[in-house]
Amino acid sequence: MRSQFRKLFVVICAFGEVDVRSLWEQFKDVLCEYLVHRFSSETGPQYALAEINQLLNFYGLSLKKINLLHATLPSQLNLSTIDVVKEESEGRLNLEKMNEEQKIVVENVLSAVYENKAPKLLILVGL
C-alpha cells in the first residue's frame, strides 16, 4: 500500500491538472511515511522522490519536467535492488543466532530508530 500512494501521485501528476508542488507538500508525510521510518526524516523524502522520478520516467516525465524538487541521493542508488523480503528473512535468521545481550542491543537500537521521537546518538562498540 505504501508505494501505491506514490504511484497514484505519479498518475495524478502525469494526467491531472494540479499544482504538483502544492500536492507534494500537502501529502508528503503520507508519501514518505514508511521511508522516513526505514531511513530518516532527512533521507526518507529523498528516497520517495527518487522512486517517484523512476515512476515518472514511465510516462516520459521527470521531477524536473513537472517542476518538483530534485532528489539528492547518490546516483549509484538503485531502489529496485533492495529486496525487502530477503532482508527481513535474513534479519530474522540472524536474530535467532544472537545471545540475550545481543538481542537487547538490537531491540534498543530498533526501538530508537522506529519510534523516531527525538534525535539520538547510538554508539556500538564491539570486538
mmCIF file of N, CA and C in Angstrom:
data_model
loop_
_atom_site.group_PDB
_atom_site.id
_atom_site.type_symbol
_atom_site.label_atom_id
_atom_site.label_comp_id
_atom_site.label_asym_id
_atom_site.label_seq_id
_atom_site.Cartn_x
_atom_site.Cartn_y
_atom_site.Cartn_z
ATOM 1 N N MET A 1 0.824 -1.199 0.000
ATOM 2 C CA MET A 1 0.000 0.000 0.000
ATOM 3 C C MET A 1 0.866 1.259 0.000
ATOM 4 N N ARG A 2 2.042 1.170 0.631
ATOM 5 C CA ARG A 2 2.877 2.364 0.750
ATOM 6 C C ARG A 2 3.271 2.912 -0.614
ATOM 7 N N SER A 3 3.757 2.035 -1.476
ATOM 8 C CA SER A 3 4.209 2.516 -2.785
ATOM 9 C C SER A 3 3.029 2.854 -3.694
ATOM 10 N N GLN A 4 1.848 2.338 -3.397
ATOM 11 C CA GLN A 4 0.673 2.653 -4.213
ATOM 12 C C GLN A 4 0.339 4.144 -4.136
ATOM 13 N N PHE A 5 0.559 4.758 -2.982
ATOM 14 C CA PHE A 5 0.310 6.197 -2.866
ATOM 15 C C PHE A 5 1.252 6.970 -3.782
ATOM 16 N N ARG A 6 2.509 6.539 -3.843
ATOM 17 C CA ARG A 6 3.455 7.210 -4.729
ATOM 18 C C ARG A 6 3.075 6.980 -6.194
ATOM 19 N N LYS A 7 2.585 5.779 -6.520
ATOM 20 C CA LYS A 7 2.135 5.503 -7.890
ATOM 21 C C LYS A 7 0.933 6.374 -8.242
ATOM 22 N N LEU A 8 0.002 6.500 -7.310
ATOM 23 C CA LEU A 8 -1.165 7.358 -7.531
ATOM 24 C C LEU A 8 -0.732 8.810 -7.715
ATOM 25 N N PHE A 9 0.203 9.255 -6.895
ATOM 26 C CA PHE A 9 0.736 10.608 -7.007
ATOM 27 C C PHE A 9 1.291 10.850 -8.414
ATOM 28 N N VAL A 10 2.028 9.875 -8.936
ATOM 29 C CA VAL A 10 2.616 9.993 -10.276
ATOM 30 C C VAL A 10 1.530 10.072 -11.347
ATOM 31 N N VAL A 11 0.507 9.238 -11.231
ATOM 32 C CA VAL A 11 -0.590 9.265 -12.213
ATOM 33 C C VAL A 11 -1.291 10.621 -12.177
ATOM 34 N N ILE A 12 -1.534 11.132 -10.988
ATOM 35 C CA ILE A 12 -2.174 12.446 -10.854
ATOM 36 C C ILE A 12 -1.295 13.522 -11.492
ATOM 37 N N CYS A 13 0.013 13.445 -11.236
ATOM 38 C CA CYS A 13 0.936 14.429 -11.817
ATOM 39 C C CYS A 13 1.004 14.305 -13.335
ATOM 40 N N ALA A 14 0.948 13.082 -13.833
ATOM 41 C CA ALA A 14 1.078 12.852 -15.272
ATOM 42 C C ALA A 14 -0.174 13.261 -16.041
ATOM 43 N N PHE A 15 -1.351 13.027 -15.466
ATOM 44 C CA PHE A 15 -2.587 13.221 -16.218
ATOM 45 C C PHE A 15 -3.512 14.300 -15.661
ATOM 46 N N GLY A 16 -3.271 14.732 -14.445
ATOM 47 C CA GLY A 16 -4.139 15.735 -13.845
ATOM 48 C C GLY A 16 -3.580 17.130 -14.032
ATOM 49 N N GLU A 17 -4.443 18.101 -13.917
ATOM 50 C CA GLU A 17 -4.012 19.493 -13.962
ATOM 51 C C GLU A 17 -3.962 19.983 -12.527
ATOM 52 N N VAL A 18 -2.810 19.768 -11.905
ATOM 53 C CA VAL A 18 -2.660 20.091 -10.487
ATOM 54 C C VAL A 18 -1.385 20.900 -10.269
ATOM 55 N N ASP A 19 -1.362 21.582 -9.138
ATOM 56 C CA ASP A 19 -0.142 22.242 -8.680
ATOM 57 C C ASP A 19 0.683 21.161 -7.982
ATOM 58 N N VAL A 20 1.671 20.637 -8.686
ATOM 59 C CA VAL A 20 2.426 19.479 -8.215
ATOM 60 C C VAL A 20 3.139 19.769 -6.902
ATOM 61 N N ARG A 21 3.767 20.933 -6.798
ATOM 62 C CA ARG A 21 4.478 21.267 -5.549
ATOM 63 C C ARG A 21 3.511 21.323 -4.367
ATOM 64 N N SER A 22 2.372 21.921 -4.583
ATOM 65 C CA SER A 22 1.371 22.018 -3.521
ATOM 66 C C SER A 22 0.873 20.633 -3.122
ATOM 67 N N LEU A 23 0.635 19.787 -4.116
ATOM 68 C CA LEU A 23 0.187 18.418 -3.852
ATOM 69 C C LEU A 23 1.248 17.656 -3.067
ATOM 70 N N TRP A 24 2.520 17.812 -3.458
ATOM 71 C CA TRP A 24 3.626 17.163 -2.751
ATOM 72 C C TRP A 24 3.663 17.634 -1.298
ATOM 73 N N GLU A 25 3.609 18.939 -1.081
ATOM 74 C CA GLU A 25 3.673 19.470 0.288
ATOM 75 C C GLU A 25 2.490 18.989 1.126
ATOM 76 N N GLN A 26 1.324 18.926 0.524
ATOM 77 C CA GLN A 26 0.125 18.515 1.245
ATOM 78 C C GLN A 26 0.193 17.046 1.664
ATOM 79 N N PHE A 27 0.745 16.185 0.819
ATOM 80 C CA PHE A 27 0.728 14.745 1.090
ATOM 81 C C PHE A 27 2.116 14.138 1.299
ATOM 82 N N LYS A 28 3.112 14.968 1.501
ATOM 83 C CA LYS A 28 4.484 14.486 1.659
ATOM 84 C C LYS A 28 4.612 13.477 2.797
ATOM 85 N N ASP A 29 3.974 13.740 3.914
ATOM 86 C CA ASP A 29 4.076 12.824 5.058
ATOM 87 C C ASP A 29 3.558 11.431 4.717
ATOM 88 N N VAL A 30 2.444 11.362 4.011
ATOM 89 C CA VAL A 30 1.870 10.065 3.630
ATOM 90 C C VAL A 30 2.743 9.380 2.584
ATOM 91 N N LEU A 31 3.240 10.146 1.633
ATOM 92 C CA LEU A 31 4.051 9.584 0.554
ATOM 93 C C LEU A 31 5.405 9.073 1.048
ATOM 94 N N CYS A 32 5.869 9.613 2.164
ATOM 95 C CA CYS A 32 7.210 9.277 2.666
ATOM 96 C C CYS A 32 7.201 8.483 3.966
ATOM 97 N N GLU A 33 6.041 8.245 4.538
ATOM 98 C CA GLU A 33 5.949 7.694 5.892
ATOM 99 C C GLU A 33 6.839 6.473 6.119
ATOM 100 N N TYR A 34 6.675 5.451 5.322
ATOM 101 C CA TYR A 34 7.457 4.219 5.501
ATOM 102 C C TYR A 34 8.946 4.481 5.316
ATOM 103 N N LEU A 35 9.291 5.287 4.338
ATOM 104 C CA LEU A 35 10.699 5.556 4.049
ATOM 105 C C LEU A 35 11.353 6.383 5.144
ATOM 106 N N VAL A 36 10.601 7.270 5.778
ATOM 107 C CA VAL A 36 11.131 8.044 6.902
ATOM 108 C C VAL A 36 11.439 7.118 8.069
ATOM 109 N N HIS A 37 10.561 6.157 8.326
ATOM 110 C CA HIS A 37 10.815 5.203 9.408
ATOM 111 C C HIS A 37 11.953 4.262 9.055
ATOM 112 N N ARG A 38 12.064 3.929 7.789
ATOM 113 C CA ARG A 38 13.101 2.987 7.361
ATOM 114 C C ARG A 38 14.472 3.649 7.316
ATOM 115 N N PHE A 39 14.528 4.914 6.899
ATOM 116 C CA PHE A 39 15.797 5.611 6.762
ATOM 117 C C PHE A 39 15.883 6.729 7.798
ATOM 118 N N SER A 40 15.459 7.920 7.472
ATOM 119 C CA SER A 40 15.443 9.038 8.422
ATOM 120 C C SER A 40 14.522 10.119 7.879
ATOM 121 N N SER A 41 14.234 11.104 8.716
ATOM 122 C CA SER A 41 13.342 12.181 8.280
ATOM 123 C C SER A 41 13.996 13.045 7.200
ATOM 124 N N GLU A 42 15.330 13.018 7.123
ATOM 125 C CA GLU A 42 16.027 13.779 6.094
ATOM 126 C C GLU A 42 16.088 13.011 4.774
ATOM 127 N N THR A 43 16.410 11.718 4.843
ATOM 128 C CA THR A 43 16.612 10.961 3.603
ATOM 129 C C THR A 43 15.347 10.271 3.100
ATOM 130 N N GLY A 44 14.377 10.024 3.966
ATOM 131 C CA GLY A 44 13.132 9.375 3.549
ATOM 132 C C GLY A 44 12.459 10.076 2.378
ATOM 133 N N PRO A 45 12.256 11.409 2.462
ATOM 134 C CA PRO A 45 11.650 12.111 1.325
ATOM 135 C C PRO A 45 12.505 12.024 0.059
ATOM 136 N N GLN A 46 13.817 11.970 0.217
ATOM 137 C CA GLN A 46 14.690 11.851 -0.951
ATOM 138 C C GLN A 46 14.505 10.496 -1.636
ATOM 139 N N TYR A 47 14.362 9.444 -0.830
ATOM 140 C CA TYR A 47 14.088 8.124 -1.404
ATOM 141 C C TYR A 47 12.731 8.123 -2.113
ATOM 142 N N ALA A 48 11.741 8.780 -1.500
ATOM 143 C CA ALA A 48 10.412 8.853 -2.126
ATOM 144 C C ALA A 48 10.496 9.590 -3.461
ATOM 145 N N LEU A 49 11.217 10.706 -3.476
ATOM 146 C CA LEU A 49 11.364 11.461 -4.722
ATOM 147 C C LEU A 49 12.107 10.654 -5.783
ATOM 148 N N ALA A 50 13.109 9.894 -5.360
ATOM 149 C CA ALA A 50 13.840 9.057 -6.317
ATOM 150 C C ALA A 50 12.914 8.009 -6.923
ATOM 151 N N GLU A 51 12.069 7.401 -6.081
ATOM 152 C CA GLU A 51 11.111 6.409 -6.594
ATOM 153 C C GLU A 51 10.082 7.076 -7.503
ATOM 154 N N ILE A 52 9.597 8.240 -7.103
ATOM 155 C CA ILE A 52 8.627 8.976 -7.918
ATOM 156 C C ILE A 52 9.243 9.329 -9.271
ATOM 157 N N ASN A 53 10.502 9.726 -9.267
ATOM 158 C CA ASN A 53 11.178 10.050 -10.524
ATOM 159 C C ASN A 53 11.258 8.826 -11.435
ATOM 160 N N GLN A 54 11.562 7.664 -10.865
ATOM 161 C CA GLN A 54 11.591 6.431 -11.659
ATOM 162 C C GLN A 54 10.221 6.130 -12.255
ATOM 163 N N LEU A 55 9.177 6.328 -11.463
ATOM 164 C CA LEU A 55 7.821 6.081 -11.949
ATOM 165 C C LEU A 55 7.425 7.096 -13.024
ATOM 166 N N LEU A 56 7.848 8.335 -12.855
ATOM 167 C CA LEU A 56 7.558 9.371 -13.847
ATOM 168 C C LEU A 56 8.207 9.057 -15.190
ATOM 169 N N ASN A 57 9.367 8.429 -15.146
ATOM 170 C CA ASN A 57 10.072 8.077 -16.390
ATOM 171 C C ASN A 57 9.208 7.206 -17.290
ATOM 172 N N PHE A 58 8.353 6.391 -16.708
ATOM 173 C CA PHE A 58 7.448 5.532 -17.474
ATOM 174 C C PHE A 58 6.529 6.358 -18.372
ATOM 175 N N TYR A 59 6.199 7.571 -17.912
ATOM 176 C CA TYR A 59 5.306 8.459 -18.663
ATOM 177 C C TYR A 59 6.095 9.513 -19.455
ATOM 178 N N GLY A 60 7.401 9.329 -19.536
ATOM 179 C CA GLY A 60 8.234 10.291 -20.254
ATOM 180 C C GLY A 60 8.422 11.585 -19.493
ATOM 181 N N LEU A 61 8.267 11.528 -18.189
ATOM 182 C CA LEU A 61 8.395 12.712 -17.346
ATOM 183 C C LEU A 61 9.545 12.527 -16.360
ATOM 184 N N SER A 62 9.830 13.591 -15.637
ATOM 185 C CA SER A 62 10.827 13.544 -14.572
ATOM 186 C C SER A 62 10.438 14.582 -13.526
ATOM 187 N N LEU A 63 11.110 14.554 -12.395
ATOM 188 C CA LEU A 63 10.849 15.559 -11.364
ATOM 189 C C LEU A 63 11.075 16.959 -11.932
ATOM 190 N N LYS A 64 12.107 17.094 -12.722
ATOM 191 C CA LYS A 64 12.424 18.399 -13.316
ATOM 192 C C LYS A 64 11.313 18.863 -14.256
ATOM 193 N N LYS A 65 10.799 17.959 -15.082
ATOM 194 C CA LYS A 65 9.757 18.327 -16.055
ATOM 195 C C LYS A 65 8.450 18.738 -15.389
ATOM 196 N N ILE A 66 8.161 18.184 -14.215
ATOM 197 C CA ILE A 66 6.914 18.559 -13.537
ATOM 198 C C ILE A 66 7.160 19.626 -12.469
ATOM 199 N N ASN A 67 8.376 20.191 -12.472
ATOM 200 C CA ASN A 67 8.748 21.269 -11.546
ATOM 201 C C ASN A 67 8.632 20.874 -10.082
ATOM 202 N N LEU A 68 9.070 19.675 -9.796
ATOM 203 C CA LEU A 68 9.090 19.223 -8.402
ATOM 204 C C LEU A 68 10.534 19.205 -7.929
ATOM 205 N N LEU A 69 10.694 19.119 -6.635
ATOM 206 C CA LEU A 69 12.022 19.085 -6.040
ATOM 207 C C LEU A 69 12.866 17.992 -6.670
ATOM 208 N N HIS A 70 14.151 18.168 -6.608
ATOM 209 C CA HIS A 70 15.053 17.162 -7.167
ATOM 210 C C HIS A 70 15.608 16.289 -6.044
ATOM 211 N N ALA A 71 15.612 14.989 -6.238
ATOM 212 C CA ALA A 71 16.176 14.063 -5.259
ATOM 213 C C ALA A 71 17.691 14.205 -5.268
ATOM 214 N N THR A 72 18.290 14.240 -4.087
ATOM 215 C CA THR A 72 19.736 14.427 -3.987
ATOM 216 C C THR A 72 20.436 13.170 -3.497
ATOM 217 N N LEU A 73 19.904 12.023 -3.839
ATOM 218 C CA LEU A 73 20.544 10.772 -3.457
ATOM 219 C C LEU A 73 21.691 10.468 -4.408
ATOM 220 N N PRO A 74 22.659 9.699 -3.944
ATOM 221 C CA PRO A 74 23.762 9.328 -4.828
ATOM 222 C C PRO A 74 23.244 8.647 -6.087
ATOM 223 N N SER A 75 23.890 8.909 -7.208
ATOM 224 C CA SER A 75 23.431 8.348 -8.474
ATOM 225 C C SER A 75 23.549 6.836 -8.519
ATOM 226 N N GLN A 76 24.440 6.260 -7.699
ATOM 227 C CA GLN A 76 24.600 4.810 -7.729
ATOM 228 C C GLN A 76 23.471 4.082 -6.993
ATOM 229 N N LEU A 77 22.604 4.830 -6.314
ATOM 230 C CA LEU A 77 21.492 4.196 -5.610
ATOM 231 C C LEU A 77 20.525 3.605 -6.617
ATOM 232 N N ASN A 78 20.159 2.372 -6.395
ATOM 233 C CA ASN A 78 19.183 1.717 -7.258
ATOM 234 C C ASN A 78 18.131 1.099 -6.354
ATOM 235 N N LEU A 79 16.990 1.745 -6.258
ATOM 236 C CA LEU A 79 15.949 1.289 -5.340
ATOM 237 C C LEU A 79 15.456 -0.107 -5.666
ATOM 238 N N SER A 80 15.502 -0.486 -6.920
ATOM 239 C CA SER A 80 14.960 -1.787 -7.295
ATOM 240 C C SER A 80 15.841 -2.943 -6.832
ATOM 241 N N THR A 81 17.057 -2.661 -6.365
ATOM 242 C CA THR A 81 17.936 -3.739 -5.921
ATOM 243 C C THR A 81 17.693 -4.120 -4.465
ATOM 244 N N ILE A 82 16.863 -3.386 -3.775
ATOM 245 C CA ILE A 82 16.583 -3.681 -2.376
ATOM 246 C C ILE A 82 15.474 -4.723 -2.317
ATOM 247 N N ASP A 83 15.802 -5.904 -1.820
ATOM 248 C CA ASP A 83 14.829 -6.982 -1.687
ATOM 249 C C ASP A 83 14.380 -7.024 -0.228
ATOM 250 N N VAL A 84 13.266 -6.368 0.062
ATOM 251 C CA VAL A 84 12.792 -6.221 1.429
ATOM 252 C C VAL A 84 12.494 -7.573 2.063
ATOM 253 N N VAL A 85 11.886 -8.474 1.330
ATOM 254 C CA VAL A 85 11.542 -9.792 1.866
ATOM 255 C C VAL A 85 12.809 -10.550 2.244
ATOM 256 N N LYS A 86 13.798 -10.508 1.377
ATOM 257 C CA LYS A 86 15.065 -11.188 1.648
ATOM 258 C C LYS A 86 15.753 -10.584 2.870
ATOM 259 N N GLU A 87 15.799 -9.254 2.940
ATOM 260 C CA GLU A 87 16.436 -8.579 4.069
ATOM 261 C C GLU A 87 15.738 -8.924 5.385
ATOM 262 N N GLU A 88 14.411 -8.952 5.367
ATOM 263 C CA GLU A 88 13.655 -9.288 6.570
ATOM 264 C C GLU A 88 13.922 -10.728 6.984
ATOM 265 N N SER A 89 13.964 -11.620 6.030
ATOM 266 C CA SER A 89 14.231 -13.031 6.305
ATOM 267 C C SER A 89 15.622 -13.215 6.907
ATOM 268 N N GLU A 90 16.619 -12.569 6.317
ATOM 269 C CA GLU A 90 17.980 -12.654 6.847
ATOM 270 C C GLU A 90 18.060 -12.057 8.248
ATOM 271 N N GLY A 91 17.336 -10.974 8.470
ATOM 272 C CA GLY A 91 17.311 -10.358 9.792
ATOM 273 C C GLY A 91 16.750 -11.293 10.849
ATOM 274 N N ARG A 92 15.681 -11.974 10.516
ATOM 275 C CA ARG A 92 15.088 -12.930 11.463
ATOM 276 C C ARG A 92 16.044 -14.082 11.755
ATOM 277 N N LEU A 93 16.696 -14.595 10.717
ATOM 278 C CA LEU A 93 17.661 -15.685 10.915
ATOM 279 C C LEU A 93 18.819 -15.238 11.804
ATOM 280 N N ASN A 94 19.321 -14.051 11.569
ATOM 281 C CA ASN A 94 20.418 -13.534 12.388
ATOM 282 C C ASN A 94 19.978 -13.291 13.825
ATOM 283 N N LEU A 95 18.753 -12.834 14.011
ATOM 284 C CA LEU A 95 18.233 -12.601 15.357
ATOM 285 C C LEU A 95 18.171 -13.899 16.151
ATOM 286 N N GLU A 96 17.807 -14.980 15.493
ATOM 287 C CA GLU A 96 17.743 -16.281 16.162
ATOM 288 C C GLU A 96 19.116 -16.745 16.635
ATOM 289 N N LYS A 97 20.164 -16.321 15.980
ATOM 290 C CA LYS A 97 21.528 -16.731 16.324
ATOM 291 C C LYS A 97 22.124 -15.919 17.473
ATOM 292 N N MET A 98 21.471 -14.827 17.844
ATOM 293 C CA MET A 98 22.027 -13.924 18.851
ATOM 294 C C MET A 98 21.807 -14.427 20.263
ATOM 295 N N ASN A 99 22.751 -14.043 21.158
ATOM 296 C CA ASN A 99 22.554 -14.330 22.578
ATOM 297 C C ASN A 99 21.641 -13.246 23.158
ATOM 298 N N GLU A 100 21.276 -13.373 24.414
ATOM 299 C CA GLU A 100 20.308 -12.452 25.031
ATOM 300 C C GLU A 100 20.812 -11.011 25.055
ATOM 301 N N GLU A 101 22.091 -10.816 25.361
ATOM 302 C CA GLU A 101 22.635 -9.454 25.400
ATOM 303 C C GLU A 101 22.566 -8.796 24.019
ATOM 304 N N GLN A 102 22.882 -9.551 22.990
ATOM 305 C CA GLN A 102 22.817 -9.024 21.629
ATOM 306 C C GLN A 102 21.379 -8.677 21.250
ATOM 307 N N LYS A 103 20.443 -9.517 21.651
ATOM 308 C CA LYS A 103 19.034 -9.250 21.351
ATOM 309 C C LYS A 103 18.559 -7.964 22.022
ATOM 310 N N ILE A 104 19.033 -7.716 23.245
ATOM 311 C CA ILE A 104 18.660 -6.492 23.960
ATOM 312 C C ILE A 104 19.182 -5.268 23.210
ATOM 313 N N VAL A 105 20.428 -5.349 22.734
ATOM 314 C CA VAL A 105 21.006 -4.235 21.980
ATOM 315 C C VAL A 105 20.202 -3.986 20.704
ATOM 316 N N VAL A 106 19.893 -5.044 19.980
ATOM 317 C CA VAL A 106 19.117 -4.908 18.740
ATOM 318 C C VAL A 106 17.751 -4.295 19.037
ATOM 319 N N GLU A 107 17.105 -4.761 20.084
ATOM 320 C CA GLU A 107 15.789 -4.224 20.456
ATOM 321 C C GLU A 107 15.884 -2.736 20.775
ATOM 322 N N ASN A 108 16.914 -2.331 21.517
ATOM 323 C CA ASN A 108 17.083 -0.919 21.867
ATOM 324 C C ASN A 108 17.353 -0.055 20.639
ATOM 325 N N VAL A 109 18.195 -0.541 19.743
ATOM 326 C CA VAL A 109 18.509 0.222 18.535
ATOM 327 C C VAL A 109 17.269 0.354 17.650
ATOM 328 N N LEU A 110 16.578 -0.754 17.414
ATOM 329 C CA LEU A 110 15.380 -0.706 16.570
ATOM 330 C C LEU A 110 14.299 0.170 17.186
ATOM 331 N N SER A 111 14.171 0.117 18.491
ATOM 332 C CA SER A 111 13.199 0.961 19.177
ATOM 333 C C SER A 111 13.538 2.435 18.963
ATOM 334 N N ALA A 112 14.809 2.775 19.090
ATOM 335 C CA ALA A 112 15.232 4.164 18.890
ATOM 336 C C ALA A 112 14.982 4.611 17.454
ATOM 337 N N VAL A 113 15.208 3.720 16.508
ATOM 338 C CA VAL A 113 15.033 4.068 15.096
ATOM 339 C C VAL A 113 13.560 4.211 14.738
ATOM 340 N N TYR A 114 12.745 3.237 15.111
ATOM 341 C CA TYR A 114 11.355 3.230 14.665
ATOM 342 C C TYR A 114 10.445 4.149 15.462
ATOM 343 N N GLU A 115 10.776 4.428 16.713
ATOM 344 C CA GLU A 115 9.935 5.354 17.472
ATOM 345 C C GLU A 115 10.137 6.775 16.978
ATOM 346 N N ASN A 116 11.359 7.097 16.535
ATOM 347 C CA ASN A 116 11.627 8.357 15.854
ATOM 348 C C ASN A 116 11.083 9.571 16.610
ATOM 349 N N LYS A 117 11.149 9.536 17.951
ATOM 350 C CA LYS A 117 10.596 10.627 18.751
ATOM 351 C C LYS A 117 11.557 11.806 18.872
ATOM 352 N N ALA A 118 12.835 11.523 18.978
ATOM 353 C CA ALA A 118 13.815 12.584 19.147
ATOM 354 C C ALA A 118 15.140 12.140 18.541
ATOM 355 N N PRO A 119 15.976 13.097 18.180
ATOM 356 C CA PRO A 119 17.288 12.716 17.655
ATOM 357 C C PRO A 119 18.066 11.923 18.701
ATOM 358 N N LYS A 120 18.753 10.910 18.243
ATOM 359 C CA LYS A 120 19.512 10.066 19.160
ATOM 360 C C LYS A 120 20.873 9.778 18.553
ATOM 361 N N LEU A 121 21.837 9.573 19.423
ATOM 362 C CA LEU A 121 23.157 9.148 19.002
ATOM 363 C C LEU A 121 23.417 7.806 19.646
ATOM 364 N N LEU A 122 23.619 6.800 18.830
ATOM 365 C CA LEU A 122 23.886 5.458 19.332
ATOM 366 C C LEU A 122 25.301 5.069 18.933
ATOM 367 N N ILE A 123 26.082 4.651 19.907
ATOM 368 C CA ILE A 123 27.440 4.204 19.633
ATOM 369 C C ILE A 123 27.539 2.751 20.050
ATOM 370 N N LEU A 124 27.854 1.899 19.093
ATOM 371 C CA LEU A 124 28.004 0.476 19.360
ATOM 372 C C LEU A 124 29.479 0.134 19.262
ATOM 373 N N VAL A 125 30.008 -0.429 20.323
ATOM 374 C CA VAL A 125 31.409 -0.808 20.343
ATOM 375 C C VAL A 125 31.474 -2.311 20.492
ATOM 376 N N GLY A 126 32.193 -2.960 19.621
ATOM 377 C CA GLY A 126 32.294 -4.416 19.692
ATOM 378 C C GLY A 126 33.659 -4.878 19.260
ATOM 379 N N LEU A 127 33.916 -6.106 19.510
ATOM 380 C CA LEU A 127 35.212 -6.681 19.120
ATOM 381 C C LEU A 127 35.091 -7.455 17.845
#
